[in-house]
Amino acid sequence: MTSMNQQSGKNGPIEQYDVMVIGAGVSGMYALHHLRQMGLSVRVYDGASDIGGTWWYNRYPGARVDGPGSPFYSYTFSEELIQEWDWEETQSEQSAVLAYLEHVADRFDLRRDIQFDTWVQDARYDEATQRWTVETDTGVHASAPFLICAVGALSTANMPDIPGIHDFAGECYHTGRWPHEPVSFEGKRVAVIGTGSSGIQSIPEIAREAEHVTVLQRTPQYAFPAGNRPITPEERADARTNWDSFVAKMRSNFGGFPYDNQPRSALEDTPEQREALYEELWQRGSFKFFLDLYSDIATSEEANQSLADFVRAKIRKIVHDPVTAKKLLPDYFVITKRPILEDGYFETFNRDNVSLVDLREDPIERFTRTSVVTRSGEHPIDMLVLATGFDAISGSMLRLNPKGRGGMSLAEKWKDRFHNYLGLTVAGFPNLFMIHGPGSPGVFYNMPLGAERQMDWIGRCLRHLDEQELGAIEPLADSEEAWGAEVSALANATLFPRTDSWWTGANVPGKPRYFSVYLGGSIYYQRIYDMADNGYQGFVFEKENQPGNAEAS
Ligand code: NA7
C-alpha cells in the first residue's frame, strides 16, 4: 500500500493517503487508531472543531447517556482506558462522555491526523485508479483507495418545515446543534417542539429556569425512570479487575452490554406477577429495565399491552391534572419507538410554568416574529427549542452523497431503500465502508463496541486485499437483496415496524419507510466474520489497477 504523499491535479496538489475517514466521533476515532496500528496513512475529516461527533454537538441541558450506560458505554480496545478513567455515574452526562473521548484522543494522539472544521463536499470513486477522492469546503483535495464513512447514525439534524419558522425573531436552537456558549432561559417564555429523548431530557431542566415552557407534543411517549446514580467504588473495582470477562460477555450478549436478557415470556406469569416485576424494575430504573423485562414484550401484542398499561397508569398517577395526563398517554406498542429514560419529566407537568399542547388536536399553523400559532390560538414566546431529532441511520450517508461507479450518487441508489450488504458496503461503491449504517445493528447495539467490531472487520478486509494484491471490493447486487430480506425478516418478526419512528424513517417526510436496523444483535458479528472466513462470500473483487477484471467470490 502507499503512504501519504502528494500528486498534482488540475486544481492543485492532491494529498494521497491509504485511507480517508469521514467523521471524528466515537467510530471515526477508533477507525483512525486501528488503521494507524495497521501501519496505514490515514486522514480524518470532520465539520466540527474537535472530536466527539454526536457528543460534541448534543450539549443541550440534561443530555446524558440513555442506554445501559457507564462504565460499559466505552471503548474496549485498550484495557488502560478502563484502568485509568473514573466514570462517576451510571448515566453519564454529555460533558463526562466528551471528557472521556477527549482523554482517548489525547492518549492515542489522534488529533494530529484529524482535520477539523472541514466539511467534505464531494466524495467520488475513480474506476480507472481504484481510488476515492474527496474535496472539502476548505479547499482540500485528497485521494485514497479506501473511504470509511463514520458519519454517525444520529448526526443529521431534522429541521421541521413549518410556515414562518424562519421569521421567528427570538432565540432558536436545535438540541442536536446546541451552542457552546451558555444558554439562559431565565425570565423567558420557551416553546419546545419534540418529546423524544432530547425533549424529555431537556424539558425538566429548562422548566426549572424559564418563566414559562410550552411543550408542543406530536406523539406522547412512554418514558421510564433513568435511575441515574453514582458508580460505587466496588463496581468500579469490579469492572477493572474483571474487565476481560466483562468484555467477553459484552461481545456475546445480544446488545453488547454485560447483562443477560430475561428469557421468560410475560404470558407465563399472572397479571399480579407481571405488575410486581414492572414495579420492581420501575423503582430501580435505568436501561436495564428493558433487559430484565420479559422476552416477548417486542413480539407479543398481549405481552406488550401489559407493560403499556402499566406505564400509562404510572403517568396518570404522576400527573395531577387529568386533562394533561390524558394528552401524555401514549397509544402505540410500548418500546417500539426508542425507549426513553427520564428524570422528572412527567412531574414537570405539575409545575405552574409548564403547559402542554397536543399537536394532534391543536396543530401548529405558523410562526410569527414573536409567537407560535396553533389552531387554538397564539402562544407568545422568546425562545424556540427544536428537539426534533435526526434524519437517523441513513441521513448522514445521504448528506455526504458519495458518487460511485459511473458517477452514480448514493441518493439515486437509495431512493427506494438503503441497499447495502452486511450493513458495511454498497454495490456500485467499491472500497467504501460504512460504520453504523443501515443494515447493521448500529443503534440497537452498544455503539462504541459495535464501531470497534465493524472496524476490525474492515481492517481485516483491507489486509486481505493487500495480501491478495486486489485493488477493489464491492458486494454483488444479489447479496444486497438477500441481506435486505434478512434485515426485514428479523424486523417483521417483531412489533417494531408497526410503529412510526425514526427507526422506520417515519419522522422525515419522503424517506423510504422501513425498519433498516439489523435486529440480530451480536449474531451480526458472527455473520460478517463467517462471510469473511468463507472467502468474502457475496463480494466481487478486482485485481489492482485492472478495472473490469472482476472475480466473483
Ligand atoms: P426523536 O426521538 O426523533 O424525537 C423527536 C421528537 O420531535 C419527536 O417527539 C417527534 O415527534 C418530534 N417532531 C419531529 N418533527 C416534528 C414536527 N415537524 N412537528 C412536531 N414534532 C416533531 O429525537 P431525539 O433527539 O429526541 O432522540 C434521538 C435519539 O438520540 C434517541 O432516541 C436516543 O437514541 C438518543 P414524533 O414522535 O415523530 O411524532
XYZ file of C-alpha atoms and ligand atoms in Angstrom:
592
model
C 0.000 0.000 0.000
C 1.046 3.590 -0.488
C 1.710 6.122 2.224
C 0.833 9.814 2.462
C 2.385 11.943 -0.303
C 1.165 14.480 -2.818
C 0.345 14.407 -6.513
C -0.678 17.268 -8.717
C -4.217 17.526 -10.043
C -5.828 20.143 -12.259
C -6.888 22.087 -9.146
C -3.536 21.912 -7.395
C -1.877 19.254 -5.235
C -3.838 16.136 -4.275
C -2.939 14.679 -0.904
C -2.546 10.901 -1.032
C -3.399 8.549 1.814
C -4.093 4.870 2.306
C -7.463 5.526 3.896
C -9.707 8.554 4.346
C -12.218 8.538 7.186
C -15.158 10.912 7.352
C -16.230 11.704 10.898
C -14.268 12.050 14.151
C -16.918 10.790 16.540
C -16.784 7.568 18.514
C -16.500 5.449 15.330
C -14.078 7.627 13.370
C -11.728 7.947 16.344
C -11.423 4.198 16.683
C -11.106 3.794 12.901
C -8.130 6.150 12.936
C -6.445 4.350 15.819
C -6.990 0.902 14.327
C -5.797 1.838 10.841
C -2.704 3.512 12.261
C -1.929 0.350 14.210
C -2.056 -1.448 10.852
C 0.664 0.892 9.603
C -1.575 2.788 7.198
C -1.584 6.503 6.474
C -4.959 7.933 7.433
C -6.689 11.293 7.209
C -9.907 12.026 9.077
C -12.201 14.943 8.193
C -14.851 16.408 10.457
C -17.012 19.513 10.180
C -16.842 20.078 13.959
C -13.994 21.883 15.726
C -12.982 18.893 17.830
C -13.552 15.167 18.348
C -16.768 13.635 19.682
C -19.339 13.718 16.863
C -22.814 13.367 18.353
C -21.348 14.008 21.818
C -19.711 17.198 20.573
C -22.933 18.562 19.091
C -25.602 17.424 21.583
C -24.800 19.638 24.561
C -28.370 20.628 25.408
C -29.304 20.807 29.108
C -29.985 17.353 30.517
C -28.153 15.465 27.744
C -26.999 12.117 29.112
C -26.259 8.588 28.049
C -29.675 6.973 27.986
C -28.574 3.466 27.129
C -27.330 0.871 29.621
C -24.640 3.373 30.477
C -21.263 3.693 32.112
C -18.768 2.130 32.511
C -19.732 -0.179 29.640
C -20.649 2.521 27.130
C -16.953 2.862 26.311
C -14.182 1.504 24.131
C -12.802 -1.954 24.825
C -9.723 -1.897 22.582
C -7.390 -0.691 25.311
C -7.598 -2.069 28.805
C -5.692 1.001 30.069
C -8.781 3.079 29.354
C -10.896 1.304 31.949
C -7.992 1.217 34.401
C -7.339 4.943 34.241
C -10.758 6.500 33.639
C -13.138 7.157 36.524
C -16.736 7.087 35.344
C -18.750 8.837 38.032
C -22.365 7.993 37.219
C -24.292 5.215 35.531
C -25.988 7.623 33.094
C -23.053 9.911 32.337
C -23.837 13.415 31.269
C -22.725 14.695 27.889
C -19.748 16.607 29.306
C -18.456 13.435 31.010
C -18.697 11.381 27.809
C -16.969 14.135 25.867
C -14.231 14.377 28.523
C -13.658 10.624 28.150
C -13.424 10.911 24.367
C -11.001 13.839 24.745
C -8.893 11.680 27.021
C -8.874 8.926 24.369
C -7.876 11.458 21.709
C -5.015 12.729 23.893
C -3.818 9.329 24.990
C -3.586 7.993 21.435
C -2.548 11.312 19.929
C -5.446 11.171 17.486
C -5.852 14.844 16.642
C -2.697 15.091 14.523
C -4.395 13.099 11.751
C -7.791 14.756 12.011
C -8.681 17.833 10.035
C -11.398 19.707 11.958
C -13.743 22.437 10.714
C -13.577 20.693 7.374
C -16.705 19.630 5.577
C -16.412 17.011 2.829
C -18.446 18.417 -0.031
C -17.697 15.796 -2.623
C -16.543 12.187 -2.472
C -16.234 10.210 -5.691
C -14.763 6.952 -6.894
C -12.491 6.771 -9.878
C -12.766 3.387 -11.566
C -9.522 3.742 -13.530
C -7.332 4.390 -10.495
C -9.496 2.458 -7.996
C -9.331 5.432 -5.651
C -11.716 7.729 -3.851
C -11.137 11.454 -3.997
C -12.650 13.998 -1.660
C -12.979 17.747 -1.883
C -13.691 19.861 1.154
C -15.074 23.321 1.834
C -11.592 24.346 2.980
C -10.072 23.574 -0.419
C -8.536 20.202 0.475
C -8.285 17.775 -2.410
C -7.293 14.292 -1.264
C -7.303 10.746 -2.547
C -7.074 7.217 -1.132
C -8.050 3.724 -2.240
C -10.435 3.414 0.707
C -13.158 5.607 2.140
C -14.614 4.881 5.570
C -17.826 6.697 6.396
C -18.074 7.133 10.158
C -20.661 9.841 9.678
C -22.920 8.993 12.605
C -26.365 7.437 12.931
C -27.719 10.397 14.899
C -25.974 13.429 13.490
C -28.030 14.988 10.697
C -30.469 17.286 12.481
C -34.111 17.038 11.435
C -35.325 20.616 10.947
C -39.105 20.930 10.825
C -40.524 22.748 7.845
C -43.241 24.864 9.475
C -44.663 28.002 7.807
C -42.981 31.149 9.110
C -40.376 29.325 11.237
C -37.581 31.390 9.685
C -39.458 34.589 10.530
C -39.298 33.828 14.237
C -37.001 36.538 15.614
C -36.273 35.101 19.068
C -33.536 32.647 20.001
C -33.864 29.291 18.249
C -31.788 26.172 18.995
C -31.861 22.582 17.794
C -30.879 20.153 20.573
C -28.529 18.390 18.166
C -26.748 21.667 17.320
C -26.675 23.237 20.764
C -24.433 26.332 21.175
C -21.169 26.082 23.054
C -21.891 29.310 24.927
C -24.228 29.013 27.940
C -27.919 29.478 27.065
C -30.000 31.257 29.699
C -33.711 30.516 29.993
C -34.249 32.872 32.897
C -37.329 35.048 32.527
C -38.030 33.619 29.075
C -41.070 32.049 27.528
C -39.770 28.935 25.791
C -41.536 26.627 23.344
C -40.122 23.114 22.866
C -41.092 21.064 19.828
C -40.438 17.371 20.263
C -40.776 14.821 23.041
C -38.184 12.178 22.119
C -35.128 11.578 24.337
C -33.749 15.082 23.733
C -37.033 16.831 24.572
C -37.729 14.620 27.581
C -34.207 15.113 28.961
C -34.166 18.882 28.418
C -37.731 19.961 29.296
C -37.366 19.481 33.112
C -34.052 21.404 33.040
C -35.495 24.257 31.008
C -38.630 24.421 33.183
C -36.519 24.926 36.311
C -35.260 28.250 34.950
C -37.700 29.567 32.377
C -40.638 31.853 33.032
C -42.860 29.535 31.023
C -42.406 26.407 28.911
C -44.884 25.373 26.242
C -44.331 21.757 25.221
C -45.531 21.117 21.675
C -46.093 17.367 21.541
C -46.882 15.429 18.370
C -46.666 11.916 19.841
C -46.855 11.168 23.564
C -44.054 8.890 24.711
C -43.526 6.077 27.131
C -40.625 7.128 29.317
C -39.005 5.201 32.142
C -37.093 6.341 35.252
C -33.435 6.910 34.384
C -32.330 5.626 37.793
C -29.094 7.547 37.447
C -26.778 7.010 40.416
C -23.102 7.215 41.298
C -20.983 4.221 40.317
C -19.809 2.687 43.587
C -16.121 2.096 44.321
C -16.926 -1.648 44.407
C -18.472 -1.537 40.916
C -15.517 0.403 39.590
C -13.058 -2.051 41.135
C -15.072 -4.989 39.789
C -15.053 -3.562 36.248
C -11.299 -3.036 36.478
C -10.424 -6.392 37.981
C -12.698 -8.407 35.741
C -12.535 -6.324 32.580
C -11.669 -9.263 30.315
C -14.660 -11.279 31.407
C -16.938 -8.222 31.148
C -15.728 -7.634 27.590
C -16.258 -11.291 26.706
C -19.834 -11.001 27.983
C -20.393 -7.743 26.121
C -19.266 -9.391 22.897
C -21.518 -12.409 23.324
C -24.648 -10.742 24.734
C -27.331 -9.542 22.371
C -26.992 -5.777 22.794
C -23.277 -5.523 23.541
C -23.591 -4.932 27.293
C -22.573 -7.397 30.011
C -26.158 -8.035 31.073
C -28.225 -11.092 30.330
C -31.700 -10.811 28.888
C -34.632 -12.274 30.758
C -35.706 -15.410 28.855
C -39.260 -15.730 30.299
C -42.450 -14.828 28.421
C -44.797 -12.301 30.047
C -47.627 -14.724 29.408
C -46.104 -17.314 31.736
C -46.814 -15.004 34.678
C -50.105 -13.947 36.239
C -51.151 -10.278 35.896
C -50.146 -9.795 39.567
C -46.693 -11.262 38.986
C -46.226 -9.058 35.921
C -47.283 -5.993 37.852
C -44.831 -6.876 40.623
C -41.942 -7.243 38.168
C -42.775 -3.990 36.358
C -42.999 -2.172 39.687
C -39.640 -3.530 40.838
C -37.982 -2.516 37.573
C -39.696 0.881 37.621
C -38.403 1.583 41.135
C -34.861 0.642 40.130
C -34.988 2.393 36.744
C -32.166 2.530 34.141
C -31.985 0.962 30.706
C -31.658 -2.403 32.425
C -35.441 -2.126 32.753
C -35.688 -3.373 29.174
C -33.114 -6.127 29.555
C -34.758 -7.560 32.649
C -38.202 -7.461 31.059
C -39.970 -10.446 29.610
C -38.552 -11.754 26.354
C -41.698 -11.170 24.298
C -42.575 -7.521 25.004
C -41.470 -6.592 21.477
C -43.056 -9.588 19.781
C -46.365 -10.379 21.508
C -49.217 -7.878 21.388
C -50.607 -9.215 24.632
C -47.291 -9.029 26.485
C -46.750 -5.552 25.089
C -50.184 -4.419 26.208
C -49.467 -5.429 29.800
C -46.420 -3.148 30.019
C -48.110 -0.331 28.074
C -50.998 -0.364 30.566
C -48.566 -0.285 33.477
C -46.744 2.791 32.172
C -49.981 4.583 31.276
C -51.215 4.025 34.841
C -47.954 5.497 36.158
C -48.373 8.614 34.002
C -51.966 9.063 35.220
C -50.770 8.791 38.786
C -47.818 11.184 38.475
C -49.548 13.966 36.538
C -52.098 15.780 38.704
C -54.252 17.425 36.040
C -56.298 14.667 34.362
C -56.637 16.585 31.075
C -52.862 16.982 30.785
C -52.306 13.385 31.893
C -54.636 12.155 29.151
C -52.705 14.055 26.494
C -49.492 12.448 27.750
C -50.769 8.880 27.359
C -49.059 7.030 24.515
C -51.188 4.772 22.336
C -48.713 2.701 20.346
C -46.862 -0.520 21.213
C -44.517 0.275 24.096
C -40.751 0.245 23.283
C -41.432 0.246 19.522
C -40.161 3.822 19.491
C -36.703 4.239 21.050
C -37.273 3.748 24.813
C -36.628 6.934 26.740
C -35.088 7.381 30.162
C -36.412 10.359 32.090
C -35.695 12.191 35.288
C -38.713 14.155 36.483
C -40.297 14.581 33.039
C -43.886 13.726 33.911
C -43.637 15.613 37.233
C -42.676 18.715 35.246
C -46.287 18.967 34.057
C -47.351 19.597 37.659
C -45.476 22.902 37.601
C -47.412 26.151 37.125
C -44.980 27.370 34.472
C -45.393 24.398 32.094
C -48.198 23.786 29.616
C -48.743 21.058 27.084
C -50.139 21.432 23.577
C -51.266 18.226 21.899
C -50.425 18.894 18.261
C -52.653 16.089 17.102
C -55.741 18.041 18.162
C -54.214 21.518 18.076
C -51.587 21.580 15.275
C -49.041 24.331 14.677
C -50.270 26.623 11.911
C -47.322 29.011 11.689
C -44.709 31.064 13.450
C -44.668 34.830 13.652
C -41.713 37.010 14.725
C -42.767 36.628 18.355
C -45.007 33.601 18.688
C -46.091 30.169 17.641
C -49.674 29.978 16.419
C -51.596 26.748 16.879
C -55.163 26.131 15.779
C -56.494 27.168 19.177
C -54.565 30.449 19.368
C -51.293 32.309 19.683
C -48.514 31.483 22.183
C -46.083 34.411 22.580
C -42.509 33.088 23.031
C -38.962 34.385 23.412
C -37.171 31.150 22.539
C -37.823 28.090 20.406
C -36.108 24.766 21.170
C -36.275 22.208 18.382
C -35.930 18.778 19.949
C -36.998 17.324 16.621
C -34.356 14.621 16.299
C -32.402 13.425 13.325
C -32.569 12.082 9.838
C -31.264 8.990 11.572
C -29.242 5.964 10.413
C -29.124 6.756 6.672
C -29.379 10.578 6.723
C -25.698 11.373 7.162
C -24.653 8.994 4.381
C -27.158 10.694 2.085
C -25.937 14.136 3.143
C -22.416 13.049 2.131
C -23.922 11.518 -1.010
C -20.798 9.791 -2.390
C -20.611 9.080 -6.125
C -19.696 5.528 -7.095
C -19.215 3.724 -10.396
C -20.235 5.765 -13.426
C -20.798 8.772 -11.156
C -23.926 7.200 -9.666
C -24.893 9.014 -6.477
C -25.884 7.258 -3.284
C -29.095 9.336 -3.261
C -30.012 7.780 -6.602
C -29.127 4.282 -5.420
C -31.037 4.686 -2.160
C -34.175 6.403 -3.421
C -36.479 3.479 -2.576
C -34.427 1.571 0.032
C -30.972 1.766 1.655
C -29.490 -1.078 -0.400
C -26.366 -2.432 1.280
C -24.579 -5.661 2.093
C -23.798 -6.606 5.706
C -24.567 -3.041 6.734
C -20.986 -2.274 5.653
C -20.781 -1.962 1.877
C -22.821 -0.850 -1.130
C -22.824 -2.309 -4.666
C -21.553 0.249 -7.165
C -19.432 1.912 -4.451
C -16.225 -0.153 -4.359
C -13.875 0.241 -1.381
C -16.416 2.306 0.554
C -17.271 1.124 4.061
C -19.904 2.365 6.488
C -19.866 2.199 10.267
C -23.282 2.085 11.960
C -25.009 2.448 8.614
C -28.372 0.956 7.625
C -28.371 -2.851 7.647
C -26.116 -3.031 10.734
C -27.146 -3.380 14.412
C -25.987 0.250 14.885
C -28.344 1.997 17.275
C -29.584 -1.347 18.682
C -26.131 -2.226 19.978
C -23.546 -0.755 22.338
C -22.307 1.808 19.824
C -18.616 2.158 20.793
C -18.257 -1.637 20.847
C -20.210 -2.006 17.604
C -17.909 0.527 15.930
C -14.844 -1.385 17.104
C -16.202 -4.679 15.820
C -17.211 -3.328 12.424
C -13.890 -1.510 12.090
C -11.929 -4.655 12.978
C -13.770 -6.425 10.168
C -12.953 -3.607 7.755
C -9.274 -3.727 8.803
C -9.147 -7.423 8.170
C -10.755 -6.895 4.765
C -8.143 -4.265 3.831
C -5.381 -6.659 4.858
C -6.928 -9.365 2.680
C -6.991 -7.046 -0.330
C -3.371 -6.077 0.263
C -2.156 -9.659 0.676
C -4.021 -10.841 -2.411
C -2.939 -7.787 -4.443
C -6.564 -6.908 -5.040
C -7.498 -3.346 -5.928
C -11.195 -3.221 -5.151
C -14.010 -4.977 -3.330
C -17.743 -4.439 -3.627
C -20.820 -6.532 -2.964
C -22.970 -8.138 -5.626
C -26.438 -6.688 -6.118
C -27.906 -10.125 -5.284
C -26.068 -10.121 -1.966
C -27.631 -6.786 -1.123
C -31.067 -8.112 -1.914
C -30.568 -11.185 0.268
C -29.197 -9.051 3.118
C -32.123 -6.645 2.834
C -34.506 -9.601 3.052
C -32.710 -10.844 6.186
C -32.918 -7.391 7.809
C -36.633 -7.191 7.054
C -37.371 -10.761 8.138
C -35.797 -10.098 11.549
C -37.726 -6.854 11.931
C -41.021 -8.304 10.746
C -40.923 -10.920 13.490
C -41.349 -8.037 15.962
C -43.781 -5.195 16.604
C -41.138 -2.542 15.748
C -42.117 -1.958 12.098
C -45.721 -1.362 13.118
C -44.985 1.957 14.790
C -43.926 5.225 13.171
C -40.472 6.085 14.494
C -37.054 7.265 13.406
C -36.152 3.566 13.219
C -38.670 3.215 10.384
C -37.859 6.561 8.754
C -41.319 7.920 9.531
C -40.010 11.135 11.137
C -38.580 12.542 7.901
C -41.007 13.348 5.079
C -40.229 11.447 1.862
C -37.793 8.996 3.453
C -38.078 5.293 2.462
C -40.312 3.763 5.116
C -38.962 0.521 6.504
C -37.102 -0.749 9.552
C -33.479 -0.612 8.389
C -31.614 -1.793 11.512
C -30.295 -5.382 11.676
C -32.066 -6.825 14.713
C -29.801 -9.816 15.261
C -27.601 -8.175 17.913
C -24.264 -9.911 18.407
C -25.206 -12.639 15.896
C -24.442 -9.996 13.302
C -20.728 -10.067 14.107
C -20.658 -13.829 13.735
C -22.420 -13.451 10.379
C -19.969 -10.923 8.967
C -16.918 -12.870 10.139
C -18.364 -16.066 8.667
C -18.686 -14.279 5.313
C -15.041 -13.223 5.530
C -13.915 -16.725 6.535
C -15.766 -18.119 3.534
C -13.674 -16.070 1.127
C -15.767 -12.918 1.403
C -18.895 -14.616 0.190
C -21.193 -12.293 -1.736
C -18.458 -9.857 -2.762
C -16.706 -9.279 -6.049
C -13.045 -8.291 -6.316
C -10.898 -6.554 -8.877
C -7.186 -7.048 -9.299
C -5.082 -3.968 -8.588
C -5.393 -1.393 -11.365
C -7.311 -3.732 -13.609
C -10.846 -2.394 -13.538
C -13.390 -4.602 -15.241
C -11.347 -7.702 -14.421
C -13.834 -8.934 -11.857
C -13.624 -12.152 -9.815
C -16.821 -13.207 -8.116
C -16.477 -14.813 -4.721
P -36.506 11.776 18.336
O -36.543 10.627 19.241
O -36.634 11.546 16.876
O -37.625 12.794 18.809
C -38.006 13.887 18.016
C -39.278 14.458 18.526
O -39.635 15.576 17.719
C -40.446 13.503 18.464
O -41.262 13.740 19.568
C -41.126 13.887 17.168
O -42.489 13.554 17.110
C -40.963 15.383 17.206
N -41.048 16.021 15.901
C -40.228 15.841 14.842
N -40.614 16.620 13.819
C -41.696 17.298 14.243
C -42.554 18.254 13.643
N -42.362 18.652 12.383
N -43.575 18.738 14.363
C -43.765 18.322 15.639
N -43.000 17.421 16.260
C -41.971 16.910 15.573
O -35.142 12.615 18.529
P -34.319 12.870 19.844
O -33.269 13.867 19.510
O -35.201 13.190 20.973
O -33.655 11.487 20.169
C -32.910 10.793 19.179
C -32.121 9.680 19.803
O -30.960 10.201 20.431
C -32.790 8.972 20.911
O -33.751 8.100 20.517
C -31.636 8.323 21.631
O -31.214 7.186 20.923
C -30.588 9.367 21.536
P -42.952 12.103 16.515
O -42.658 11.124 17.610
O -42.109 11.867 15.286
O -44.374 12.279 16.225
